[in-house]
Amino acid sequence: MAGPVRGTPGWLRETNDRTALSLLLEHGVLTRTRIGELSGLSKPTAAQMVSRLETAGLIHVVGEVSGGRGPNAASYAVRTDRMLGVAVDIDAESIRSTVVDAAGAERPIAVTPLAARSPEEDLRLAVDAACDAAGADAQRVGAVCIGVQGALDPRTDELTYIETLPEWPKQGIRKRLSDALGIAVHIDNDVNLAALAERTDGAGRDTGGFALLWMDEGLGLSVDQGGSVHRGASGGAGEIGYLPIPRSAAELDEEARDLQDLIGGPAVARLAASHGLSAQFQGAEGADEARERLLGELARRVAVGVVPVLALLDPELVVLGGATGLAGGPRLAELVTAELRPAWGDRSVVATGVAAHPVLRGAREHLIGDVRDALFAEVSRIAP
């Protein structure tokens, strides 16, 4: 449906209503007077905007603000239950899901086991579990963003590198899920979503661009270029785990053939165990020296993975993420920087700034935009 023609009264009403809705999303609760002040529009115009949005069910009264000697002024907020999304993070064992609204409010995270079910049933159960945990109406969910340990080719709707989801079909998965649930479905690589969270809430927030080296059970690389993630022609950019290690790194692990063998989750867990530490680099009281030795050895391995990133991309910042980056923290980043310094100078390597659920947080950020777009589309429909 086309919106009103630019410059017409209908277009002006829609523009004003969008402005009011944007201000309420940005600031939370506002009175009509405050909306007028923030928008620079007159009180009568602000009152008309509020009236149209309230009549359409997009905003509602949430309280009153004392007006001094005069009557109290009603305060308004966006009806964030009008449009909802669900962020989903899937690994080989479980599905984590959480409801997302236009205000970006934190909601509980539901966890459901990944059983031998169909993809449609997996997703439907995840959406229902998230809504139950949040006390939300599942009928209001209009979009889902799914983070998977793989890649989706946007040209063919084909999943690749998807060994952790053997029951999921490779072809036509996004359309199949969207048709089955009757909602919009977005599928993205988990590391790309983690990079989106890093850009919004983490170490990449104030940079022109960065590379996220994801070190978990598997490895991945996501490259942020001014706020946009580089996905490649087939959606498979960043599968760095398959990169063979150079001969110069053979002494670090004689059996390692690629980066996954060198710094993937199983390799890191074995290395930690050799120092008497858990996979989270924890040990008995007084294990600080063992942890320092582990980080020193691990830093030499991680530097092998960072070098090709520096050589090919020359990023402003390299962020160490995933379970290993989080466990190693700033000290691992500092030691990796020291390893790189002789050949590469002072490069900026830092630990992740997203402490919990980075994939879900990235999916949530994506959905906030989708849910807000749906609300603004409603504004277009009410403009006469």
mmCIF file with all atom_site columns, N, CA and C in Angstrom, residues 188-196 198 209-214 219-225 228-231 237-240 309 313 315 317-319:
data_model
loop_
_atom_site.group_PDB
_atom_site.id
_atom_site.type_symbol
_atom_site.label_atom_id
_atom_site.label_alt_id
_atom_site.label_comp_id
_atom_site.label_asym_id
_atom_site.label_entity_id
_atom_site.label_seq_id
_atom_site.pdbx_PDB_ins_code
_atom_site.Cartn_x
_atom_site.Cartn_y
_atom_site.Cartn_z
_atom_site.occupancy
_atom_site.B_iso_or_equiv
_atom_site.pdbx_formal_charge
_atom_site.auth_seq_id
_atom_site.auth_comp_id
_atom_site.auth_asym_id
_atom_site.auth_atom_id
_atom_site.pdbx_PDB_model_num
ATOM 1   N N  . ASP A 1 188 ? 20.323 -16.119 10.174 1.00 0.00 ? 188 ASP A N  1
ATOM 2   C CA . ASP A 1 188 ? 21.658 -15.543 10.003 1.00 0.00 ? 188 ASP A CA 1
ATOM 3   C C  . ASP A 1 188 ? 22.670 -16.394 10.753 1.00 0.00 ? 188 ASP A C  1
ATOM 4   N N  . ASN A 1 189 ? 23.892 -16.276 10.342 1.00 0.00 ? 189 ASN A N  1
ATOM 5   C CA . ASN A 1 189 ? 24.993 -16.926 11.035 1.00 0.00 ? 189 ASN A CA 1
ATOM 6   C C  . ASN A 1 189 ? 25.111 -16.388 12.453 1.00 0.00 ? 189 ASN A C  1
ATOM 7   N N  . ASP A 1 190 ? 25.371 -17.278 13.419 1.00 0.00 ? 190 ASP A N  1
ATOM 8   C CA . ASP A 1 190 ? 25.411 -16.852 14.813 1.00 0.00 ? 190 ASP A CA 1
ATOM 9   C C  . ASP A 1 190 ? 26.505 -15.829 15.079 1.00 0.00 ? 190 ASP A C  1
ATOM 10  N N  . VAL A 1 191 ? 27.635 -15.955 14.399 1.00 0.00 ? 191 VAL A N  1
ATOM 11  C CA . VAL A 1 191 ? 28.736 -15.017 14.635 1.00 0.00 ? 191 VAL A CA 1
ATOM 12  C C  . VAL A 1 191 ? 28.392 -13.633 14.080 1.00 0.00 ? 191 VAL A C  1
ATOM 13  N N  . ASN A 1 192 ? 27.690 -13.590 12.952 1.00 0.00 ? 192 ASN A N  1
ATOM 14  C CA . ASN A 1 192 ? 27.261 -12.296 12.429 1.00 0.00 ? 192 ASN A CA 1
ATOM 15  C C  . ASN A 1 192 ? 26.320 -11.597 13.400 1.00 0.00 ? 192 ASN A C  1
ATOM 16  N N  . LEU A 1 193 ? 25.426 -12.352 14.018 1.00 0.00 ? 193 LEU A N  1
ATOM 17  C CA . LEU A 1 193 ? 24.522 -11.757 15.004 1.00 0.00 ? 193 LEU A CA 1
ATOM 18  C C  . LEU A 1 193 ? 25.288 -11.310 16.242 1.00 0.00 ? 193 LEU A C  1
ATOM 19  N N  . ALA A 1 194 ? 26.295 -12.099 16.644 1.00 0.00 ? 194 ALA A N  1
ATOM 20  C CA . ALA A 1 194 ? 27.120 -11.691 17.783 1.00 0.00 ? 194 ALA A CA 1
ATOM 21  C C  . ALA A 1 194 ? 27.853 -10.391 17.475 1.00 0.00 ? 194 ALA A C  1
ATOM 22  N N  . ALA A 1 195 ? 28.270 -10.220 16.214 1.00 0.00 ? 195 ALA A N  1
ATOM 23  C CA . ALA A 1 195 ? 28.938 -8.969  15.821 1.00 0.00 ? 195 ALA A CA 1
ATOM 24  C C  . ALA A 1 195 ? 27.975 -7.800  15.897 1.00 0.00 ? 195 ALA A C  1
ATOM 25  N N  . LEU A 1 196 ? 26.704 -8.034  15.564 1.00 0.00 ? 196 LEU A N  1
ATOM 26  C CA . LEU A 1 196 ? 25.701 -6.979  15.679 1.00 0.00 ? 196 LEU A CA 1
ATOM 27  C C  . LEU A 1 196 ? 25.543 -6.551  17.133 1.00 0.00 ? 196 LEU A C  1
ATOM 28  N N  . GLU A 1 198 ? 27.908 -6.848  19.358 1.00 0.00 ? 198 GLU A N  1
ATOM 29  C CA . GLU A 1 198 ? 29.173 -6.184  19.705 1.00 0.00 ? 198 GLU A CA 1
ATOM 30  C C  . GLU A 1 198 ? 29.167 -4.732  19.239 1.00 0.00 ? 198 GLU A C  1
ATOM 31  N N  . GLY A 1 209 ? 34.885 0.228   12.341 1.00 0.00 ? 209 GLY A N  1
ATOM 32  C CA . GLY A 1 209 ? 34.723 -1.153  11.895 1.00 0.00 ? 209 GLY A CA 1
ATOM 33  C C  . GLY A 1 209 ? 35.592 -2.062  12.732 1.00 0.00 ? 209 GLY A C  1
ATOM 34  N N  . PHE A 1 210 ? 35.274 -3.342  12.732 1.00 0.00 ? 210 PHE A N  1
ATOM 35  C CA . PHE A 1 210 ? 36.054 -4.297  13.529 1.00 0.00 ? 210 PHE A CA 1
ATOM 36  C C  . PHE A 1 210 ? 35.863 -5.700  12.983 1.00 0.00 ? 210 PHE A C  1
ATOM 37  N N  . ALA A 1 211 ? 36.731 -6.599  13.419 1.00 0.00 ? 211 ALA A N  1
ATOM 38  C CA . ALA A 1 211 ? 36.596 -8.023  13.105 1.00 0.00 ? 211 ALA A CA 1
ATOM 39  C C  . ALA A 1 211 ? 36.377 -8.776  14.406 1.00 0.00 ? 211 ALA A C  1
ATOM 40  N N  . LEU A 1 212 ? 35.352 -9.605  14.443 1.00 0.00 ? 212 LEU A N  1
ATOM 41  C CA . LEU A 1 212 ? 35.072 -10.436 15.611 1.00 0.00 ? 212 LEU A CA 1
ATOM 42  C C  . LEU A 1 212 ? 35.566 -11.839 15.340 1.00 0.00 ? 212 LEU A C  1
ATOM 43  N N  . LEU A 1 213 ? 36.596 -12.264 16.083 1.00 0.00 ? 213 LEU A N  1
ATOM 44  C CA . LEU A 1 213 ? 37.083 -13.638 16.000 1.00 0.00 ? 213 LEU A CA 1
ATOM 45  C C  . LEU A 1 213 ? 36.343 -14.439 17.065 1.00 0.00 ? 213 LEU A C  1
ATOM 46  N N  . TRP A 1 214 ? 35.455 -15.288 16.618 1.00 0.00 ? 214 TRP A N  1
ATOM 47  C CA . TRP A 1 214 ? 34.574 -16.057 17.498 1.00 0.00 ? 214 TRP A CA 1
ATOM 48  C C  . TRP A 1 214 ? 35.217 -17.409 17.789 1.00 0.00 ? 214 TRP A C  1
ATOM 49  N N  . LEU A 1 219 ? 34.767 -22.206 15.220 1.00 0.00 ? 219 LEU A N  1
ATOM 50  C CA . LEU A 1 219 ? 35.364 -20.894 14.997 1.00 0.00 ? 219 LEU A CA 1
ATOM 51  C C  . LEU A 1 219 ? 34.575 -20.150 13.933 1.00 0.00 ? 219 LEU A C  1
ATOM 52  N N  . GLY A 1 220 ? 34.645 -18.843 14.014 1.00 0.00 ? 220 GLY A N  1
ATOM 53  C CA . GLY A 1 220 ? 34.013 -18.016 12.995 1.00 0.00 ? 220 GLY A CA 1
ATOM 54  C C  . GLY A 1 220 ? 34.622 -16.630 13.010 1.00 0.00 ? 220 GLY A C  1
ATOM 55  N N  . LEU A 1 221 ? 34.422 -15.916 11.940 1.00 0.00 ? 221 LEU A N  1
ATOM 56  C CA . LEU A 1 221 ? 34.912 -14.550 11.838 1.00 0.00 ? 221 LEU A CA 1
ATOM 57  C C  . LEU A 1 221 ? 33.800 -13.699 11.234 1.00 0.00 ? 221 LEU A C  1
ATOM 58  N N  . SER A 1 222 ? 33.513 -12.577 11.862 1.00 0.00 ? 222 SER A N  1
ATOM 59  C CA . SER A 1 222 ? 32.549 -11.632 11.297 1.00 0.00 ? 222 SER A CA 1
ATOM 60  C C  . SER A 1 222 ? 33.233 -10.282 11.166 1.00 0.00 ? 222 SER A C  1
ATOM 61  N N  . VAL A 1 223 ? 33.019 -9.649  10.037 1.00 0.00 ? 223 VAL A N  1
ATOM 62  C CA . VAL A 1 223 ? 33.670 -8.377  9.746  1.00 0.00 ? 223 VAL A CA 1
ATOM 63  C C  . VAL A 1 223 ? 32.619 -7.281  9.663  1.00 0.00 ? 223 VAL A C  1
ATOM 64  N N  . ASP A 1 224 ? 32.715 -6.330  10.571 1.00 0.00 ? 224 ASP A N  1
ATOM 65  C CA . ASP A 1 224 ? 31.822 -5.171  10.586 1.00 0.00 ? 224 ASP A CA 1
ATOM 66  C C  . ASP A 1 224 ? 32.503 -4.029  9.848  1.00 0.00 ? 224 ASP A C  1
ATOM 67  N N  . GLN A 1 225 ? 31.811 -3.499  8.843  1.00 0.00 ? 225 GLN A N  1
ATOM 68  C CA . GLN A 1 225 ? 32.332 -2.380  8.062  1.00 0.00 ? 225 GLN A CA 1
ATOM 69  C C  . GLN A 1 225 ? 31.384 -1.199  8.219  1.00 0.00 ? 225 GLN A C  1
ATOM 70  N N  . SER A 1 228 ? 27.838 -2.384  8.992  1.00 0.00 ? 228 SER A N  1
ATOM 71  C CA . SER A 1 228 ? 27.289 -3.427  8.121  1.00 0.00 ? 228 SER A CA 1
ATOM 72  C C  . SER A 1 228 ? 28.200 -4.641  8.153  1.00 0.00 ? 228 SER A C  1
ATOM 73  N N  . VAL A 1 229 ? 27.600 -5.822  8.296  1.00 0.00 ? 229 VAL A N  1
ATOM 74  C CA . VAL A 1 229 ? 28.373 -7.056  8.344  1.00 0.00 ? 229 VAL A CA 1
ATOM 75  C C  . VAL A 1 229 ? 28.605 -7.577  6.932  1.00 0.00 ? 229 VAL A C  1
ATOM 76  N N  . HIS A 1 230 ? 29.841 -7.951  6.646  1.00 0.00 ? 230 HIS A N  1
ATOM 77  C CA . HIS A 1 230 ? 30.175 -8.518  5.345  1.00 0.00 ? 230 HIS A CA 1
ATOM 78  C C  . HIS A 1 230 ? 29.847 -10.011 5.357  1.00 0.00 ? 230 HIS A C  1
ATOM 79  N N  . ARG A 1 231 ? 28.896 -10.425 4.513  1.00 0.00 ? 231 ARG A N  1
ATOM 80  C CA . ARG A 1 231 ? 28.443 -11.818 4.500  1.00 0.00 ? 231 ARG A CA 1
ATOM 81  C C  . ARG A 1 231 ? 28.983 -12.616 3.314  1.00 0.00 ? 231 ARG A C  1
ATOM 82  N N  . ALA A 1 237 ? 30.867 -16.027 4.268  1.00 0.00 ? 237 ALA A N  1
ATOM 83  C CA . ALA A 1 237 ? 32.113 -15.363 4.662  1.00 0.00 ? 237 ALA A CA 1
ATOM 84  C C  . ALA A 1 237 ? 32.393 -15.612 6.142  1.00 0.00 ? 237 ALA A C  1
ATOM 85  N N  . GLY A 1 238 ? 33.676 -15.811 6.460  1.00 0.00 ? 238 GLY A N  1
ATOM 86  C CA . GLY A 1 238 ? 34.058 -15.910 7.858  1.00 0.00 ? 238 GLY A CA 1
ATOM 87  C C  . GLY A 1 238 ? 34.271 -17.313 8.387  1.00 0.00 ? 238 GLY A C  1
ATOM 88  N N  . GLU A 1 239 ? 34.193 -18.344 7.519  1.00 0.00 ? 239 GLU A N  1
ATOM 89  C CA . GLU A 1 239 ? 34.411 -19.708 8.006  1.00 0.00 ? 239 GLU A CA 1
ATOM 90  C C  . GLU A 1 239 ? 35.915 -19.962 8.157  1.00 0.00 ? 239 GLU A C  1
ATOM 91  N N  . ILE A 1 240 ? 36.492 -19.284 9.127  1.00 0.00 ? 240 ILE A N  1
ATOM 92  C CA . ILE A 1 240 ? 37.948 -19.268 9.289  1.00 0.00 ? 240 ILE A CA 1
ATOM 93  C C  . ILE A 1 240 ? 38.490 -20.567 9.878  1.00 0.00 ? 240 ILE A C  1
ATOM 94  N N  . VAL A 1 309 ? 43.705 -12.356 9.544  1.00 0.00 ? 309 VAL A N  1
ATOM 95  C CA . VAL A 1 309 ? 42.701 -11.300 9.612  1.00 0.00 ? 309 VAL A CA 1
ATOM 96  C C  . VAL A 1 309 ? 43.361 -9.944  9.413  1.00 0.00 ? 309 VAL A C  1
ATOM 97  N N  . LEU A 1 313 ? 42.439 -8.002  6.022  1.00 0.00 ? 313 LEU A N  1
ATOM 98  C CA . LEU A 1 313 ? 41.395 -7.013  6.277  1.00 0.00 ? 313 LEU A CA 1
ATOM 99  C C  . LEU A 1 313 ? 41.888 -5.721  6.915  1.00 0.00 ? 313 LEU A C  1
ATOM 100 N N  . PRO A 1 315 ? 41.753 -4.594  10.023 1.00 0.00 ? 315 PRO A N  1
ATOM 101 C CA . PRO A 1 315 ? 40.658 -3.948  10.750 1.00 0.00 ? 315 PRO A CA 1
ATOM 102 C C  . PRO A 1 315 ? 41.168 -2.963  11.793 1.00 0.00 ? 315 PRO A C  1
ATOM 103 N N  . LEU A 1 317 ? 40.018 -2.826  14.708 1.00 0.00 ? 317 LEU A N  1
ATOM 104 C CA . LEU A 1 317 ? 39.963 -3.512  15.990 1.00 0.00 ? 317 LEU A CA 1
ATOM 105 C C  . LEU A 1 317 ? 39.683 -4.986  15.747 1.00 0.00 ? 317 LEU A C  1
ATOM 106 N N  . VAL A 1 318 ? 40.316 -5.858  16.543 1.00 0.00 ? 318 VAL A N  1
ATOM 107 C CA . VAL A 1 318 ? 39.986 -7.283  16.543 1.00 0.00 ? 318 VAL A CA 1
ATOM 108 C C  . VAL A 1 318 ? 39.408 -7.613  17.913 1.00 0.00 ? 318 VAL A C  1
ATOM 109 N N  . VAL A 1 319 ? 38.201 -8.170  17.916 1.00 0.00 ? 319 VAL A N  1
ATOM 110 C CA . VAL A 1 319 ? 37.511 -8.520  19.150 1.00 0.00 ? 319 VAL A CA 1
ATOM 111 C C  . VAL A 1 319 ? 37.558 -10.037 19.309 1.00 0.00 ? 319 VAL A C  1
#
